[in-house]
Short mmCIF file of C-alpha atoms in Angstrom, two decimals:
data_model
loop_
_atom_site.label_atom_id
_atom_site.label_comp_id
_atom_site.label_asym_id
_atom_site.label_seq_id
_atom_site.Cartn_x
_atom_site.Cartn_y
_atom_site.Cartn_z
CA UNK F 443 109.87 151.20 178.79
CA UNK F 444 109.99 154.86 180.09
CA UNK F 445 111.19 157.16 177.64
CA UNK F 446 114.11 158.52 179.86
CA UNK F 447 115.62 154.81 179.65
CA UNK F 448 114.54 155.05 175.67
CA UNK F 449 116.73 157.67 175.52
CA UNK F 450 119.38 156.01 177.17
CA UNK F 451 119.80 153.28 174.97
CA UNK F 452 120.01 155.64 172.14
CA UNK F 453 123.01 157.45 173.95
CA UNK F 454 123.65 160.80 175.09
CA UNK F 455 124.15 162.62 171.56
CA UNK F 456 120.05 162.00 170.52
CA UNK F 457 118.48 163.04 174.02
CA UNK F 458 115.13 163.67 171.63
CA UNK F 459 114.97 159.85 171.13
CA UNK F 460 114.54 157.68 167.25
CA UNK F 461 113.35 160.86 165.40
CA UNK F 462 116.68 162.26 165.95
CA UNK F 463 118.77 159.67 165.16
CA UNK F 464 116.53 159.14 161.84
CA UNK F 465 116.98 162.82 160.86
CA UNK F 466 120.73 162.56 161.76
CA UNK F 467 121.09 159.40 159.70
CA UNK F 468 118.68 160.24 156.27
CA UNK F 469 119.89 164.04 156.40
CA UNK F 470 122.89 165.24 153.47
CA UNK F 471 122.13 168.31 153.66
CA UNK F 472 125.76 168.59 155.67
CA UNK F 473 127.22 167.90 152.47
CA UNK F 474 125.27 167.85 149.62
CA UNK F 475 124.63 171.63 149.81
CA UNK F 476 127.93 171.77 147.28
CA UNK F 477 125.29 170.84 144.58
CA UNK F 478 123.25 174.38 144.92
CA UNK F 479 124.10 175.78 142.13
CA UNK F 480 123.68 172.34 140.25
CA UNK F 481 120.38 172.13 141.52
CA UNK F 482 119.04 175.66 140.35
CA UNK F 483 120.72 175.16 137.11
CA UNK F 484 118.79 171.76 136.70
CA UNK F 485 115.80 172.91 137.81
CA UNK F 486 115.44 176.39 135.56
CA UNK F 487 116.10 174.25 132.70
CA UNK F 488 113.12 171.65 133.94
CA UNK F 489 110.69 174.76 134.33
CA UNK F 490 112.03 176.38 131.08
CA UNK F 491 110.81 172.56 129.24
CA UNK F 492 107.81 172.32 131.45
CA UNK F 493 106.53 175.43 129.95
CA UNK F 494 107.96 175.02 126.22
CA UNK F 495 105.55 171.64 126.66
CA UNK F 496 102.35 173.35 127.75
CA UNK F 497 102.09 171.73 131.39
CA UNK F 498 102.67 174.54 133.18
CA UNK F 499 102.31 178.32 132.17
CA UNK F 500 104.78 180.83 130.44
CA UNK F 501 104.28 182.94 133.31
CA UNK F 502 104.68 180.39 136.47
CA UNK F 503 107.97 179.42 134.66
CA UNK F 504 108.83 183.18 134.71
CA UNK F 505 108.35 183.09 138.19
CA UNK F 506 109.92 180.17 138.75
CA UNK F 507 113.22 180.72 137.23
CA UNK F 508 113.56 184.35 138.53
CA UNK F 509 112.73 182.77 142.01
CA UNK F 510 115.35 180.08 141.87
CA UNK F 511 118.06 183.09 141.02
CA UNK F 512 117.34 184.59 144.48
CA UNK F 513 117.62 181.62 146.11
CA UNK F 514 121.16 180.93 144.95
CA UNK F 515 122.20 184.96 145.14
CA UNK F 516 121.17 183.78 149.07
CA UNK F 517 123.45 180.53 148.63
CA UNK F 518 126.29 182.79 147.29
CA UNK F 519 126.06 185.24 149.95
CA UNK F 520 125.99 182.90 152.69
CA UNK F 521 122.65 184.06 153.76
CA UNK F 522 120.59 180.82 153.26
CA UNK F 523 119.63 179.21 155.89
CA UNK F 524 119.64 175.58 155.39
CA UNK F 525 117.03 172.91 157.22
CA UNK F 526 118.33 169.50 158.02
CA UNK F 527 114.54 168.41 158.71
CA UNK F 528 114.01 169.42 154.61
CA UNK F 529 116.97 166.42 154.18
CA UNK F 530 118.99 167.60 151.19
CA UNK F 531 119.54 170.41 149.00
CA UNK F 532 116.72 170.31 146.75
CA UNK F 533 113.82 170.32 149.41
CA UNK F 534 115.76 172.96 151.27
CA UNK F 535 116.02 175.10 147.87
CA UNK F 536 112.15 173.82 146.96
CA UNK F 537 111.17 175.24 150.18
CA UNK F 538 112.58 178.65 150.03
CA UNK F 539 111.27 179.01 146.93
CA UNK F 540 108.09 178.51 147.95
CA UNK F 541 108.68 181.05 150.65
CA UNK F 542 109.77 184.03 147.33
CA UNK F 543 106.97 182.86 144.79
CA UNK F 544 104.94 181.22 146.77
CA UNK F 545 102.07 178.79 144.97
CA UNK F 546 104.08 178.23 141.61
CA UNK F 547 107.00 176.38 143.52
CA UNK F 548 105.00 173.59 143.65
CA UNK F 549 104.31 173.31 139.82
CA UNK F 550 107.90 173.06 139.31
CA UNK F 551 108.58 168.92 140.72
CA UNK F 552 105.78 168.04 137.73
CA UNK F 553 107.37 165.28 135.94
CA UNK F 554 110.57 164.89 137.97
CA UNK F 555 111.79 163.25 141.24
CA UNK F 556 114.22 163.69 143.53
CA UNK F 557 115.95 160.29 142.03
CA UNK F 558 116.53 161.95 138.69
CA UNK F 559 117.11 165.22 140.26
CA UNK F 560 120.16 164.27 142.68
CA UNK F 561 121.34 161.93 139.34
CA UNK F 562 121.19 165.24 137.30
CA UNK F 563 123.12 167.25 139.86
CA UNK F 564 125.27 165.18 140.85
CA UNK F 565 126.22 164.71 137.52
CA UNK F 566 126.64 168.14 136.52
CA UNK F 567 128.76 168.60 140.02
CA UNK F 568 131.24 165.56 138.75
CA UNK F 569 131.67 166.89 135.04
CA UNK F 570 132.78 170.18 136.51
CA UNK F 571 135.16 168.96 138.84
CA UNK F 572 136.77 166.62 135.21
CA UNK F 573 136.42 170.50 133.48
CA UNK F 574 138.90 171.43 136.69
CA UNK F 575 140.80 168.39 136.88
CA UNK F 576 141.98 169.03 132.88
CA UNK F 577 142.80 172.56 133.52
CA UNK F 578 144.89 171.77 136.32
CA UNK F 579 146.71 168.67 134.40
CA UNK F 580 147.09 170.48 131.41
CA UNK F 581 149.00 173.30 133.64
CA UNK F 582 151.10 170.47 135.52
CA UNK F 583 151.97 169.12 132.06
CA UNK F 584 153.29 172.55 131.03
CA UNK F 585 155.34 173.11 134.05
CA UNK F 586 157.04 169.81 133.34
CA UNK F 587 157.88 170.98 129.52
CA UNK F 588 159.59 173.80 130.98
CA UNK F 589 161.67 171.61 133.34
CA UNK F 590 162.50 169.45 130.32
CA UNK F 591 163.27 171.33 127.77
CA UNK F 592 165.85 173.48 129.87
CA UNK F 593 167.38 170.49 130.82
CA UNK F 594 167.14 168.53 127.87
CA UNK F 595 170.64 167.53 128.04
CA UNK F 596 171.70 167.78 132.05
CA UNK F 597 173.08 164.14 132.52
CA UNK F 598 171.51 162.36 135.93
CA UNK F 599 171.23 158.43 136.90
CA UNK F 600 168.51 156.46 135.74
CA UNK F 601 167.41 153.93 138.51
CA UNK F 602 166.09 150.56 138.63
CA UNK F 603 165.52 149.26 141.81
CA UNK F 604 166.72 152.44 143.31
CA UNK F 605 169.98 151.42 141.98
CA UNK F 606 172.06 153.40 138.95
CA UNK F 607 171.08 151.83 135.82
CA UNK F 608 172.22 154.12 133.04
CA UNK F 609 172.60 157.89 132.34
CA UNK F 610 169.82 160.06 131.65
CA UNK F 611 169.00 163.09 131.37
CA UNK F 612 167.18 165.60 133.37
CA UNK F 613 164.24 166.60 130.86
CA UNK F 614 163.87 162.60 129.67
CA UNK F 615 163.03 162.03 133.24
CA UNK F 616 160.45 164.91 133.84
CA UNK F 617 158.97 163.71 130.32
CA UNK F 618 158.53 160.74 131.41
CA UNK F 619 155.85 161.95 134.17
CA UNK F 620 154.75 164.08 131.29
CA UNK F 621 153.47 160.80 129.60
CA UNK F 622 151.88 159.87 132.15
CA UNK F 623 149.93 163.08 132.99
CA UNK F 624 148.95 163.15 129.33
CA UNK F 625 147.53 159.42 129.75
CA UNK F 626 145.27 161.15 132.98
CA UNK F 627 144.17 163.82 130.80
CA UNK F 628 142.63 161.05 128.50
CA UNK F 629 141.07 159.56 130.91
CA UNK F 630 139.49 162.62 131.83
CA UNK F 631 137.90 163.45 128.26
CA UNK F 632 137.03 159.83 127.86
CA UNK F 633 135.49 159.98 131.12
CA UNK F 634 133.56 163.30 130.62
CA UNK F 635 132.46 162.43 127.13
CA UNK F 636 130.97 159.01 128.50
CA UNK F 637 129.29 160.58 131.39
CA UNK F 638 127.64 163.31 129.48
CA UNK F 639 123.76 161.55 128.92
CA UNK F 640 121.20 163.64 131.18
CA UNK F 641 119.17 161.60 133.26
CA UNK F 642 116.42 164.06 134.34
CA UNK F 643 112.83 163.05 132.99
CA UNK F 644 113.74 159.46 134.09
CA UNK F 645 111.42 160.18 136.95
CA UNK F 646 111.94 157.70 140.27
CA UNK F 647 112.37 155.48 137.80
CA UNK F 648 109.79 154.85 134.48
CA UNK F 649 109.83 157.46 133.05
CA UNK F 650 106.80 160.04 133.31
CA UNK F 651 103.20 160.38 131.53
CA UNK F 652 103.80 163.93 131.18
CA UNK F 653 104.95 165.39 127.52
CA UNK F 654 108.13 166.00 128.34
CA UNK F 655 110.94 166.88 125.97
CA UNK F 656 114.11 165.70 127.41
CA UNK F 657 116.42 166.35 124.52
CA UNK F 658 115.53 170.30 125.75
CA UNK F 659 116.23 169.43 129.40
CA UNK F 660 120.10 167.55 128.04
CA UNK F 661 121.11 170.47 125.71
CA UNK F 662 120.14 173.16 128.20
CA UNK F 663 122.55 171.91 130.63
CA UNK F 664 125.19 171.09 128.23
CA UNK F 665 124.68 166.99 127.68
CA UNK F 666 125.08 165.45 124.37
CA UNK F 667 121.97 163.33 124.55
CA UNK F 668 119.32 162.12 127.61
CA UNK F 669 119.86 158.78 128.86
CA UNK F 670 118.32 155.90 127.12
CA UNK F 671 116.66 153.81 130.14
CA UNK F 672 115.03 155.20 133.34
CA UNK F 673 115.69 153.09 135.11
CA UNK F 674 119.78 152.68 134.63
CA UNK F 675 119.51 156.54 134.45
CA UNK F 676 118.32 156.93 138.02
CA UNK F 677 120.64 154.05 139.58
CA UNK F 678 123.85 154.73 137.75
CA UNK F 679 126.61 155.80 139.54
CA UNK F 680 129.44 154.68 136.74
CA UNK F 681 130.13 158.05 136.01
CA UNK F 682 130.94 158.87 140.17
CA UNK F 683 133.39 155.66 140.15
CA UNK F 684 135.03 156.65 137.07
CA UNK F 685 135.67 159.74 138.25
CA UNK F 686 137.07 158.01 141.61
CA UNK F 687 139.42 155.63 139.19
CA UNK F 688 140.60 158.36 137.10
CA UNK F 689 141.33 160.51 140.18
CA UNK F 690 143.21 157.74 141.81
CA UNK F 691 145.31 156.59 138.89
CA UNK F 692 146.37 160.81 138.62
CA UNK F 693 146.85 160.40 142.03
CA UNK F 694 149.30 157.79 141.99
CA UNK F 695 151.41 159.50 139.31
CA UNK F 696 151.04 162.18 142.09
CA UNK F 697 152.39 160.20 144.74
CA UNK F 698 155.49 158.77 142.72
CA UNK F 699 156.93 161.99 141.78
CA UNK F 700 156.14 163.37 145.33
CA UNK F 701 158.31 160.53 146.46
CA UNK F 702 161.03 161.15 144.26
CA UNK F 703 161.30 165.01 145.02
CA UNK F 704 161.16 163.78 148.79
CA UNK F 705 164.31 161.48 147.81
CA UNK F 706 165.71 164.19 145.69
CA UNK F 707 165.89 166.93 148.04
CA UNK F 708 167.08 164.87 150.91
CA UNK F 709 170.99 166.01 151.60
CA UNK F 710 172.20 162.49 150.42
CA UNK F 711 170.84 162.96 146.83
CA UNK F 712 170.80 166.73 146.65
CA UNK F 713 169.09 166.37 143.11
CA UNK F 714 166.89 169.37 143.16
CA UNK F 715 165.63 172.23 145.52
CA UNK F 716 162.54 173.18 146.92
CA UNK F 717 161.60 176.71 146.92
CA UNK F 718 160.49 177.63 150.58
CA UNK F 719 156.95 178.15 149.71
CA UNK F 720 156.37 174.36 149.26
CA UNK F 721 158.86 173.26 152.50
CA UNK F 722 158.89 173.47 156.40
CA UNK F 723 161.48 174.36 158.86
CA UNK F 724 161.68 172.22 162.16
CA UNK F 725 160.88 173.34 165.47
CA UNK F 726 163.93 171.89 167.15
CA UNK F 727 166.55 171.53 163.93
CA UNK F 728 167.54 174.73 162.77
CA UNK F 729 168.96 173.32 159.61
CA UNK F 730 166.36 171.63 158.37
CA UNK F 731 163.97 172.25 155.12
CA UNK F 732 161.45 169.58 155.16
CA UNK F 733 159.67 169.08 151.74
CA UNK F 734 156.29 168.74 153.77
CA UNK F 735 154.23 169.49 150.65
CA UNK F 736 155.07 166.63 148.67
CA UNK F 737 154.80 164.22 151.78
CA UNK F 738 151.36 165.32 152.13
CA UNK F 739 150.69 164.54 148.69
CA UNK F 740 152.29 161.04 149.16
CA UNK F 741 149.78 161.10 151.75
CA UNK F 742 146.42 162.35 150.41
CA UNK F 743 146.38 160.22 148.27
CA UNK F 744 145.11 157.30 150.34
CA UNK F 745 142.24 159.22 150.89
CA UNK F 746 141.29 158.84 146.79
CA UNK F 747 142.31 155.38 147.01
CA UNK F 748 139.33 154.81 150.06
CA UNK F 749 137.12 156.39 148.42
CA UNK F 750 137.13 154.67 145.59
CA UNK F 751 137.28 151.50 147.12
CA UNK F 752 134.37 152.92 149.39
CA UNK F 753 131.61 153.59 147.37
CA UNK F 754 132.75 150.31 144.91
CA UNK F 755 131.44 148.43 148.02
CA UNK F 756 128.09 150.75 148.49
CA UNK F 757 127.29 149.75 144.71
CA UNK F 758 128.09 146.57 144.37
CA UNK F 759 125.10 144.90 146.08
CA UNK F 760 122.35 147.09 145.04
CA UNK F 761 119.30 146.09 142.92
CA UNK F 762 117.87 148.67 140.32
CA UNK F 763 116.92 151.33 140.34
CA UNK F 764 117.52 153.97 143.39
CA UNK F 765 118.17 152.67 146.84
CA UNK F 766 118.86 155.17 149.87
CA UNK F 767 122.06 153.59 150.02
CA UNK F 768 123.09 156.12 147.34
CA UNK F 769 123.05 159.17 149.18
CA UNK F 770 126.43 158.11 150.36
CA UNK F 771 128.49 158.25 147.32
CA UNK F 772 128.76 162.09 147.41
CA UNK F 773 130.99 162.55 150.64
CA UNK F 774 133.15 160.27 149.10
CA UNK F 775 133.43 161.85 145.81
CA UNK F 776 133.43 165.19 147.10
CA UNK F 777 136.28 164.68 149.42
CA UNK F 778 138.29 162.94 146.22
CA UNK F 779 137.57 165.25 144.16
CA UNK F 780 139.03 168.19 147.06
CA UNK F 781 142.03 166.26 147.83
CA UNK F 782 142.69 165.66 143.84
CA UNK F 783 142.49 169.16 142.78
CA UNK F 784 145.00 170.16 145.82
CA UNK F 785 147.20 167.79 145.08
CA UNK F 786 147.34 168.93 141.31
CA UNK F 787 147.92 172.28 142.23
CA UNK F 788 150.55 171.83 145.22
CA UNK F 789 152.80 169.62 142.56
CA UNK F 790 152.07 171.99 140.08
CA UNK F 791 153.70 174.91 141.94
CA UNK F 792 156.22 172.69 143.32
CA UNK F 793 157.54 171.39 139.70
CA UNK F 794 157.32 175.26 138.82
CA UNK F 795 159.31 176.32 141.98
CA UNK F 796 162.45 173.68 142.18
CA UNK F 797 165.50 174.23 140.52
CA UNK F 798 167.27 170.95 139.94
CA UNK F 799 170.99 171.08 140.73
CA UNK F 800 172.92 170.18 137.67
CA UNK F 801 176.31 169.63 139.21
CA UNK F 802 174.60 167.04 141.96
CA UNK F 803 172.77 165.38 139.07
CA UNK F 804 176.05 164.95 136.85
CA UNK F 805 178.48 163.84 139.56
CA UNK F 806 175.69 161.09 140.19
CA UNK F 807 175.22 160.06 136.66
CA UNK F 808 178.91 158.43 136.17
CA UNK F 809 178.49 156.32 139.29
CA UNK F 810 177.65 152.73 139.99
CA UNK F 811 178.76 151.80 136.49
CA UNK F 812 175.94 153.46 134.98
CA UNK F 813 178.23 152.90 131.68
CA UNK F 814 178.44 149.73 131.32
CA UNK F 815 175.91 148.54 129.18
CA UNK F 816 177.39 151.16 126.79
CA UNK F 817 180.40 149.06 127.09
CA UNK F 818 178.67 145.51 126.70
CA UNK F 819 177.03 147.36 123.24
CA UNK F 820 180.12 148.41 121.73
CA UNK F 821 181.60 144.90 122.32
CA UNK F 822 178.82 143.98 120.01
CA UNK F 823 179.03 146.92 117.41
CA UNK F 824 183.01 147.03 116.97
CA UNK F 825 184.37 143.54 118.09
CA UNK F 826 180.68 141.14 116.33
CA UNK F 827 180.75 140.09 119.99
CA UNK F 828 177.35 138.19 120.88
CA UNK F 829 175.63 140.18 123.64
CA UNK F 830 175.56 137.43 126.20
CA UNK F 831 179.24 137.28 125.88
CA UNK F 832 179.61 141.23 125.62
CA UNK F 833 177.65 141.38 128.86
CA UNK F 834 179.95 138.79 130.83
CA UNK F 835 182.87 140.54 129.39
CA UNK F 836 181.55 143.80 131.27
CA UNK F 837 181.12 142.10 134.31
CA UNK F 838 184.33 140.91 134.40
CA UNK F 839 185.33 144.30 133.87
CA UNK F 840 183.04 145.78 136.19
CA UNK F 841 184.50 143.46 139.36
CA UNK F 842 188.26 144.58 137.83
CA UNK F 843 187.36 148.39 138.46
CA UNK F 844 185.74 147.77 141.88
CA UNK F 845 188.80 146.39 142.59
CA UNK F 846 190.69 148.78 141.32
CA UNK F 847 188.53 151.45 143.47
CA UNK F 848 188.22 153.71 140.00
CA UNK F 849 185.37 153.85 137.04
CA UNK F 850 185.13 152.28 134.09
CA UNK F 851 186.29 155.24 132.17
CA UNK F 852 189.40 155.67 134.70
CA UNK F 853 190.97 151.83 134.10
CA UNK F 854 193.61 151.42 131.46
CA UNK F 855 193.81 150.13 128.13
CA UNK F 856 196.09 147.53 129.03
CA UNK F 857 193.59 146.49 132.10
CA UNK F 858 190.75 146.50 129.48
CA UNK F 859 192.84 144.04 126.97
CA UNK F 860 193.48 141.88 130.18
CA UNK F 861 190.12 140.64 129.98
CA UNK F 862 189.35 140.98 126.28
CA UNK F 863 192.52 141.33 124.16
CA UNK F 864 189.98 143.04 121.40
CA UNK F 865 189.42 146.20 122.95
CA UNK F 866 190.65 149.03 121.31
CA UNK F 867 191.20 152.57 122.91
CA UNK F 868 187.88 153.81 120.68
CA UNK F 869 185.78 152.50 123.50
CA UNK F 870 186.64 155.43 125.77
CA UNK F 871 184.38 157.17 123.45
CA UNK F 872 181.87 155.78 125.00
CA UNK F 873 182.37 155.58 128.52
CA UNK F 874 181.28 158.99 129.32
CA UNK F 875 178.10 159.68 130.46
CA UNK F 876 177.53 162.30 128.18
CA UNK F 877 178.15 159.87 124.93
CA UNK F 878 176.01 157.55 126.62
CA UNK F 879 172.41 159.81 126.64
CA UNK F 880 173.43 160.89 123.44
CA UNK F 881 173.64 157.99 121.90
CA UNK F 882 170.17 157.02 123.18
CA UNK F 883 168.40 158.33 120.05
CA UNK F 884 166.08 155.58 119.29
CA UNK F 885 162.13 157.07 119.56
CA UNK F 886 161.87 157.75 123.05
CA UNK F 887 165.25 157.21 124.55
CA UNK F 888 167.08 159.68 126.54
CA UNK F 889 169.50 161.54 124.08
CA UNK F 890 168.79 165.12 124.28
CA UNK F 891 167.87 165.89 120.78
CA UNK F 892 165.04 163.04 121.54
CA UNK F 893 163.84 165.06 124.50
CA UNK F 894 163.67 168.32 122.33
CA UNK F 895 161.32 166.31 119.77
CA UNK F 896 159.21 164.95 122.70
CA UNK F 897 158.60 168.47 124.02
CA UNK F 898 157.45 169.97 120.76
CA UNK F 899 155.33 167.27 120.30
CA UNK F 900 153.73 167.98 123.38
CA UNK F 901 153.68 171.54 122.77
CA UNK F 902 152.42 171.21 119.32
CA UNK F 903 149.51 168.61 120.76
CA UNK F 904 148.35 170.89 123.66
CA UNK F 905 148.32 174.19 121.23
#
């Protein structure tokens, strides 16, 4: 076979033939390049022990670790020129070392490979991005307080099935994505804490002959302890897929309160407005103020959801310890971890931004019955009534008022006694919406003083 007709089976895009299409294909230097500074940090720390041990000199560490500064002051500057021939970030940054120092960059791989070197980077690259991810839910979390607590008492429909339920209020329903932020923040710290065993000294994958002292290497870079086994240190990628699960969970919570704001702001609901820096006009519709920001979030989020599922299915077949297979769980996490941290910050400054419109939320509140399990429970409380009972009594007088083409609180006492002859006028008191969230005071129910507790218990627990 001649090579021009090699070349065109390989296709137009690798005219050089199989060695391009093999450097194309083993290559991450394209991406993995966000681990520089994860890298240098690692390895200082590995030339600091290597020296502390005796197997390489006081002075080539020097040398070392002064070298590996310039190389990331060229990172930082945008003046490194990255190789994809050198693969990946830590040949390219072994190389140019070599190229400032020259002879002592090749002391500093004693004792290490690249397996536990990517693990250890890639490690330290994921715990930063959980260090980000809690600052950015703890802010979220406070924005929400604020929304609560100044409308701790603004009456609004609760939904089930997109349908009124009962009255709530305005800060009991921010709250409630408050709870669920704070359960992603746990995550997060569980996560982190788990995560946080350093596997460099593991080698490629038994461990080295060398004296090293890996409890230096761990607290150096800021781990609790090394990791027990070599080879689960080099071929674990838990920590990557936890971080995917506990950005896609976050994300979710994401996505449902994007949803509602897009529901909210529409001109049928009117709920709550969206300051302009978070919306879009139209090109064609003059009066339109599209809440693009929290569609994109809706949207995003599919991306964490693939990428989870994505590099589930690149570790679920693999033997121990590293296979090459590996090198593609960092795109994956990496573009997560992007769309995450965006995400966090557009709803952040979205929930800071809107003002929700009290009079919309309290003309909605009343409707669709919302009262009327407030009716079926004073049946029980003032007339001994047994709730099954109570609750076809409301019904009936439910159908009467649709009838009628008025609310519960607008039909007469005489139209009340006409299905129950027991009903006195003191259940007016609580047909309003208003009586109804404030009776609501059981631990966690809607009544505003409820709401004020739950906010200075949050307050109190993030001080």
């Amino acid at each position: 076979m001649t090579k021009s007709s090699s070349n065109q089976m390989w296709g137009g895009r690798f005219a050089a033939g199989p060695d391009a299409i093999m450097e194309a294909i083993n290559a991450s230097i394209g991406f993995d390049k966000r681990m520089a500074r994860q890298d240098i940090d690692g390895s200082r720390a590995h030339a600091s022990m290597l020296a502390a041990q005796g197997i390489i000199t006081d002075t080539d560490a020097g040398v070392i670790r002064e070298g590996l500064l310039t190389v990331l002051s060229e990172i930082e500057a945008g003046t490194f020129e990255y190789s994809a021939a050198l693969e990946d970030i830590h040949m390219n940054v072994e190389a140019r070392l070599k190229e400032i120092v020259g002879e002592p960059a090749g002391r500093l791989h004693t004792a290490r490979s690249r397996n536990d070197q990517v693990a250890t980077d890639f490690k330290l690259w994921v715990r930063d991005q959980f260090d980000a991810a809690e600052g950015a839910i703890l802010s979220l979390i406070a924005g929400l307080l604020e929304q609560a607590e100044a409308g701790a008492d603004w009456v609004m429909p609760g939904f089930t099935h997109l349908q009124t339920a009962q009255p709530v209020t305005w800060g009991h329903h921010m709250m409630a994505y408050v709870e669920m932020l704070g359960r992603d923040l746990s995550r997060v710290r569980d996560a982190r804490k788990r995560m946080n065993e350093c596997p460099l000294g593991a080698a490629a994958l038994a461990g080295t002959s060398f004296p090293i002292d890996r409890d230096a290497t761990a607290q150096a870079l800021g781990f609790d302890r090394p990791s027990a086994n070599s080879l689960d240190a080099v071929s674990d990628r838990d920590f990557a897929l936890e971080f995917l699960s506990t950005a896609s969970m976050s994300a979710m919570h994401l996505s449902r309160l994007a949803e509602e704001l897009v529901i909210w702001s529409s001109a049928q609901f009117r709920f709550v407005t969206l300051s302009d820096r978070f919306s879009t006009g139209s090109s064609i519709m003059p009066q339109k103020k599209n809440p693009d920001a929290a569609e994109l979030i809706r949207a995003k989020i599919g991306r964490i959801f693939g990428a989870n599922t994505a590099l589930m299915m690149v570790m679920k077949g693999l033997p121990l310890a590293y296979s090459k297979d590996m090198q593609e769980d960092k795109e994956q996490v990496f573009d997560a971890a992007d769309n995450w941290m965006l995400a966090l910050a557009a709803m952040d400054g979205m929930v800071r931004d809107m003002t929700a419109n009290r009079e919309s939320l309290a003309a909605a509140a009343g409707s669709g019955f919302s009262t009327a399990t407030d009716l079926a429970d004073w049946c029980v409380r003032a007339l001994n009534m047994p709730f099954r009972e109570a609750h076809h009594v409301t019904g009936s007088l439910v159908a009467l008022a649709e009838k009628e083409g008025c609310d519960l609180p607008d039909l007469l006492l005489t139209q009340l006694q006409s299905v129950h002859g027991g009903i006195t006028e003191d259940v007016y008191s609580v047909l309003t919406v208003e009586a109804s969230v404030a009776s609501r005071t059981s631990y966690g129910g809607t009544a505003p003083s409820q709401v004020r507790a739950q906010v200075a218990r949050w307050r109190e627990t993030l001080a």
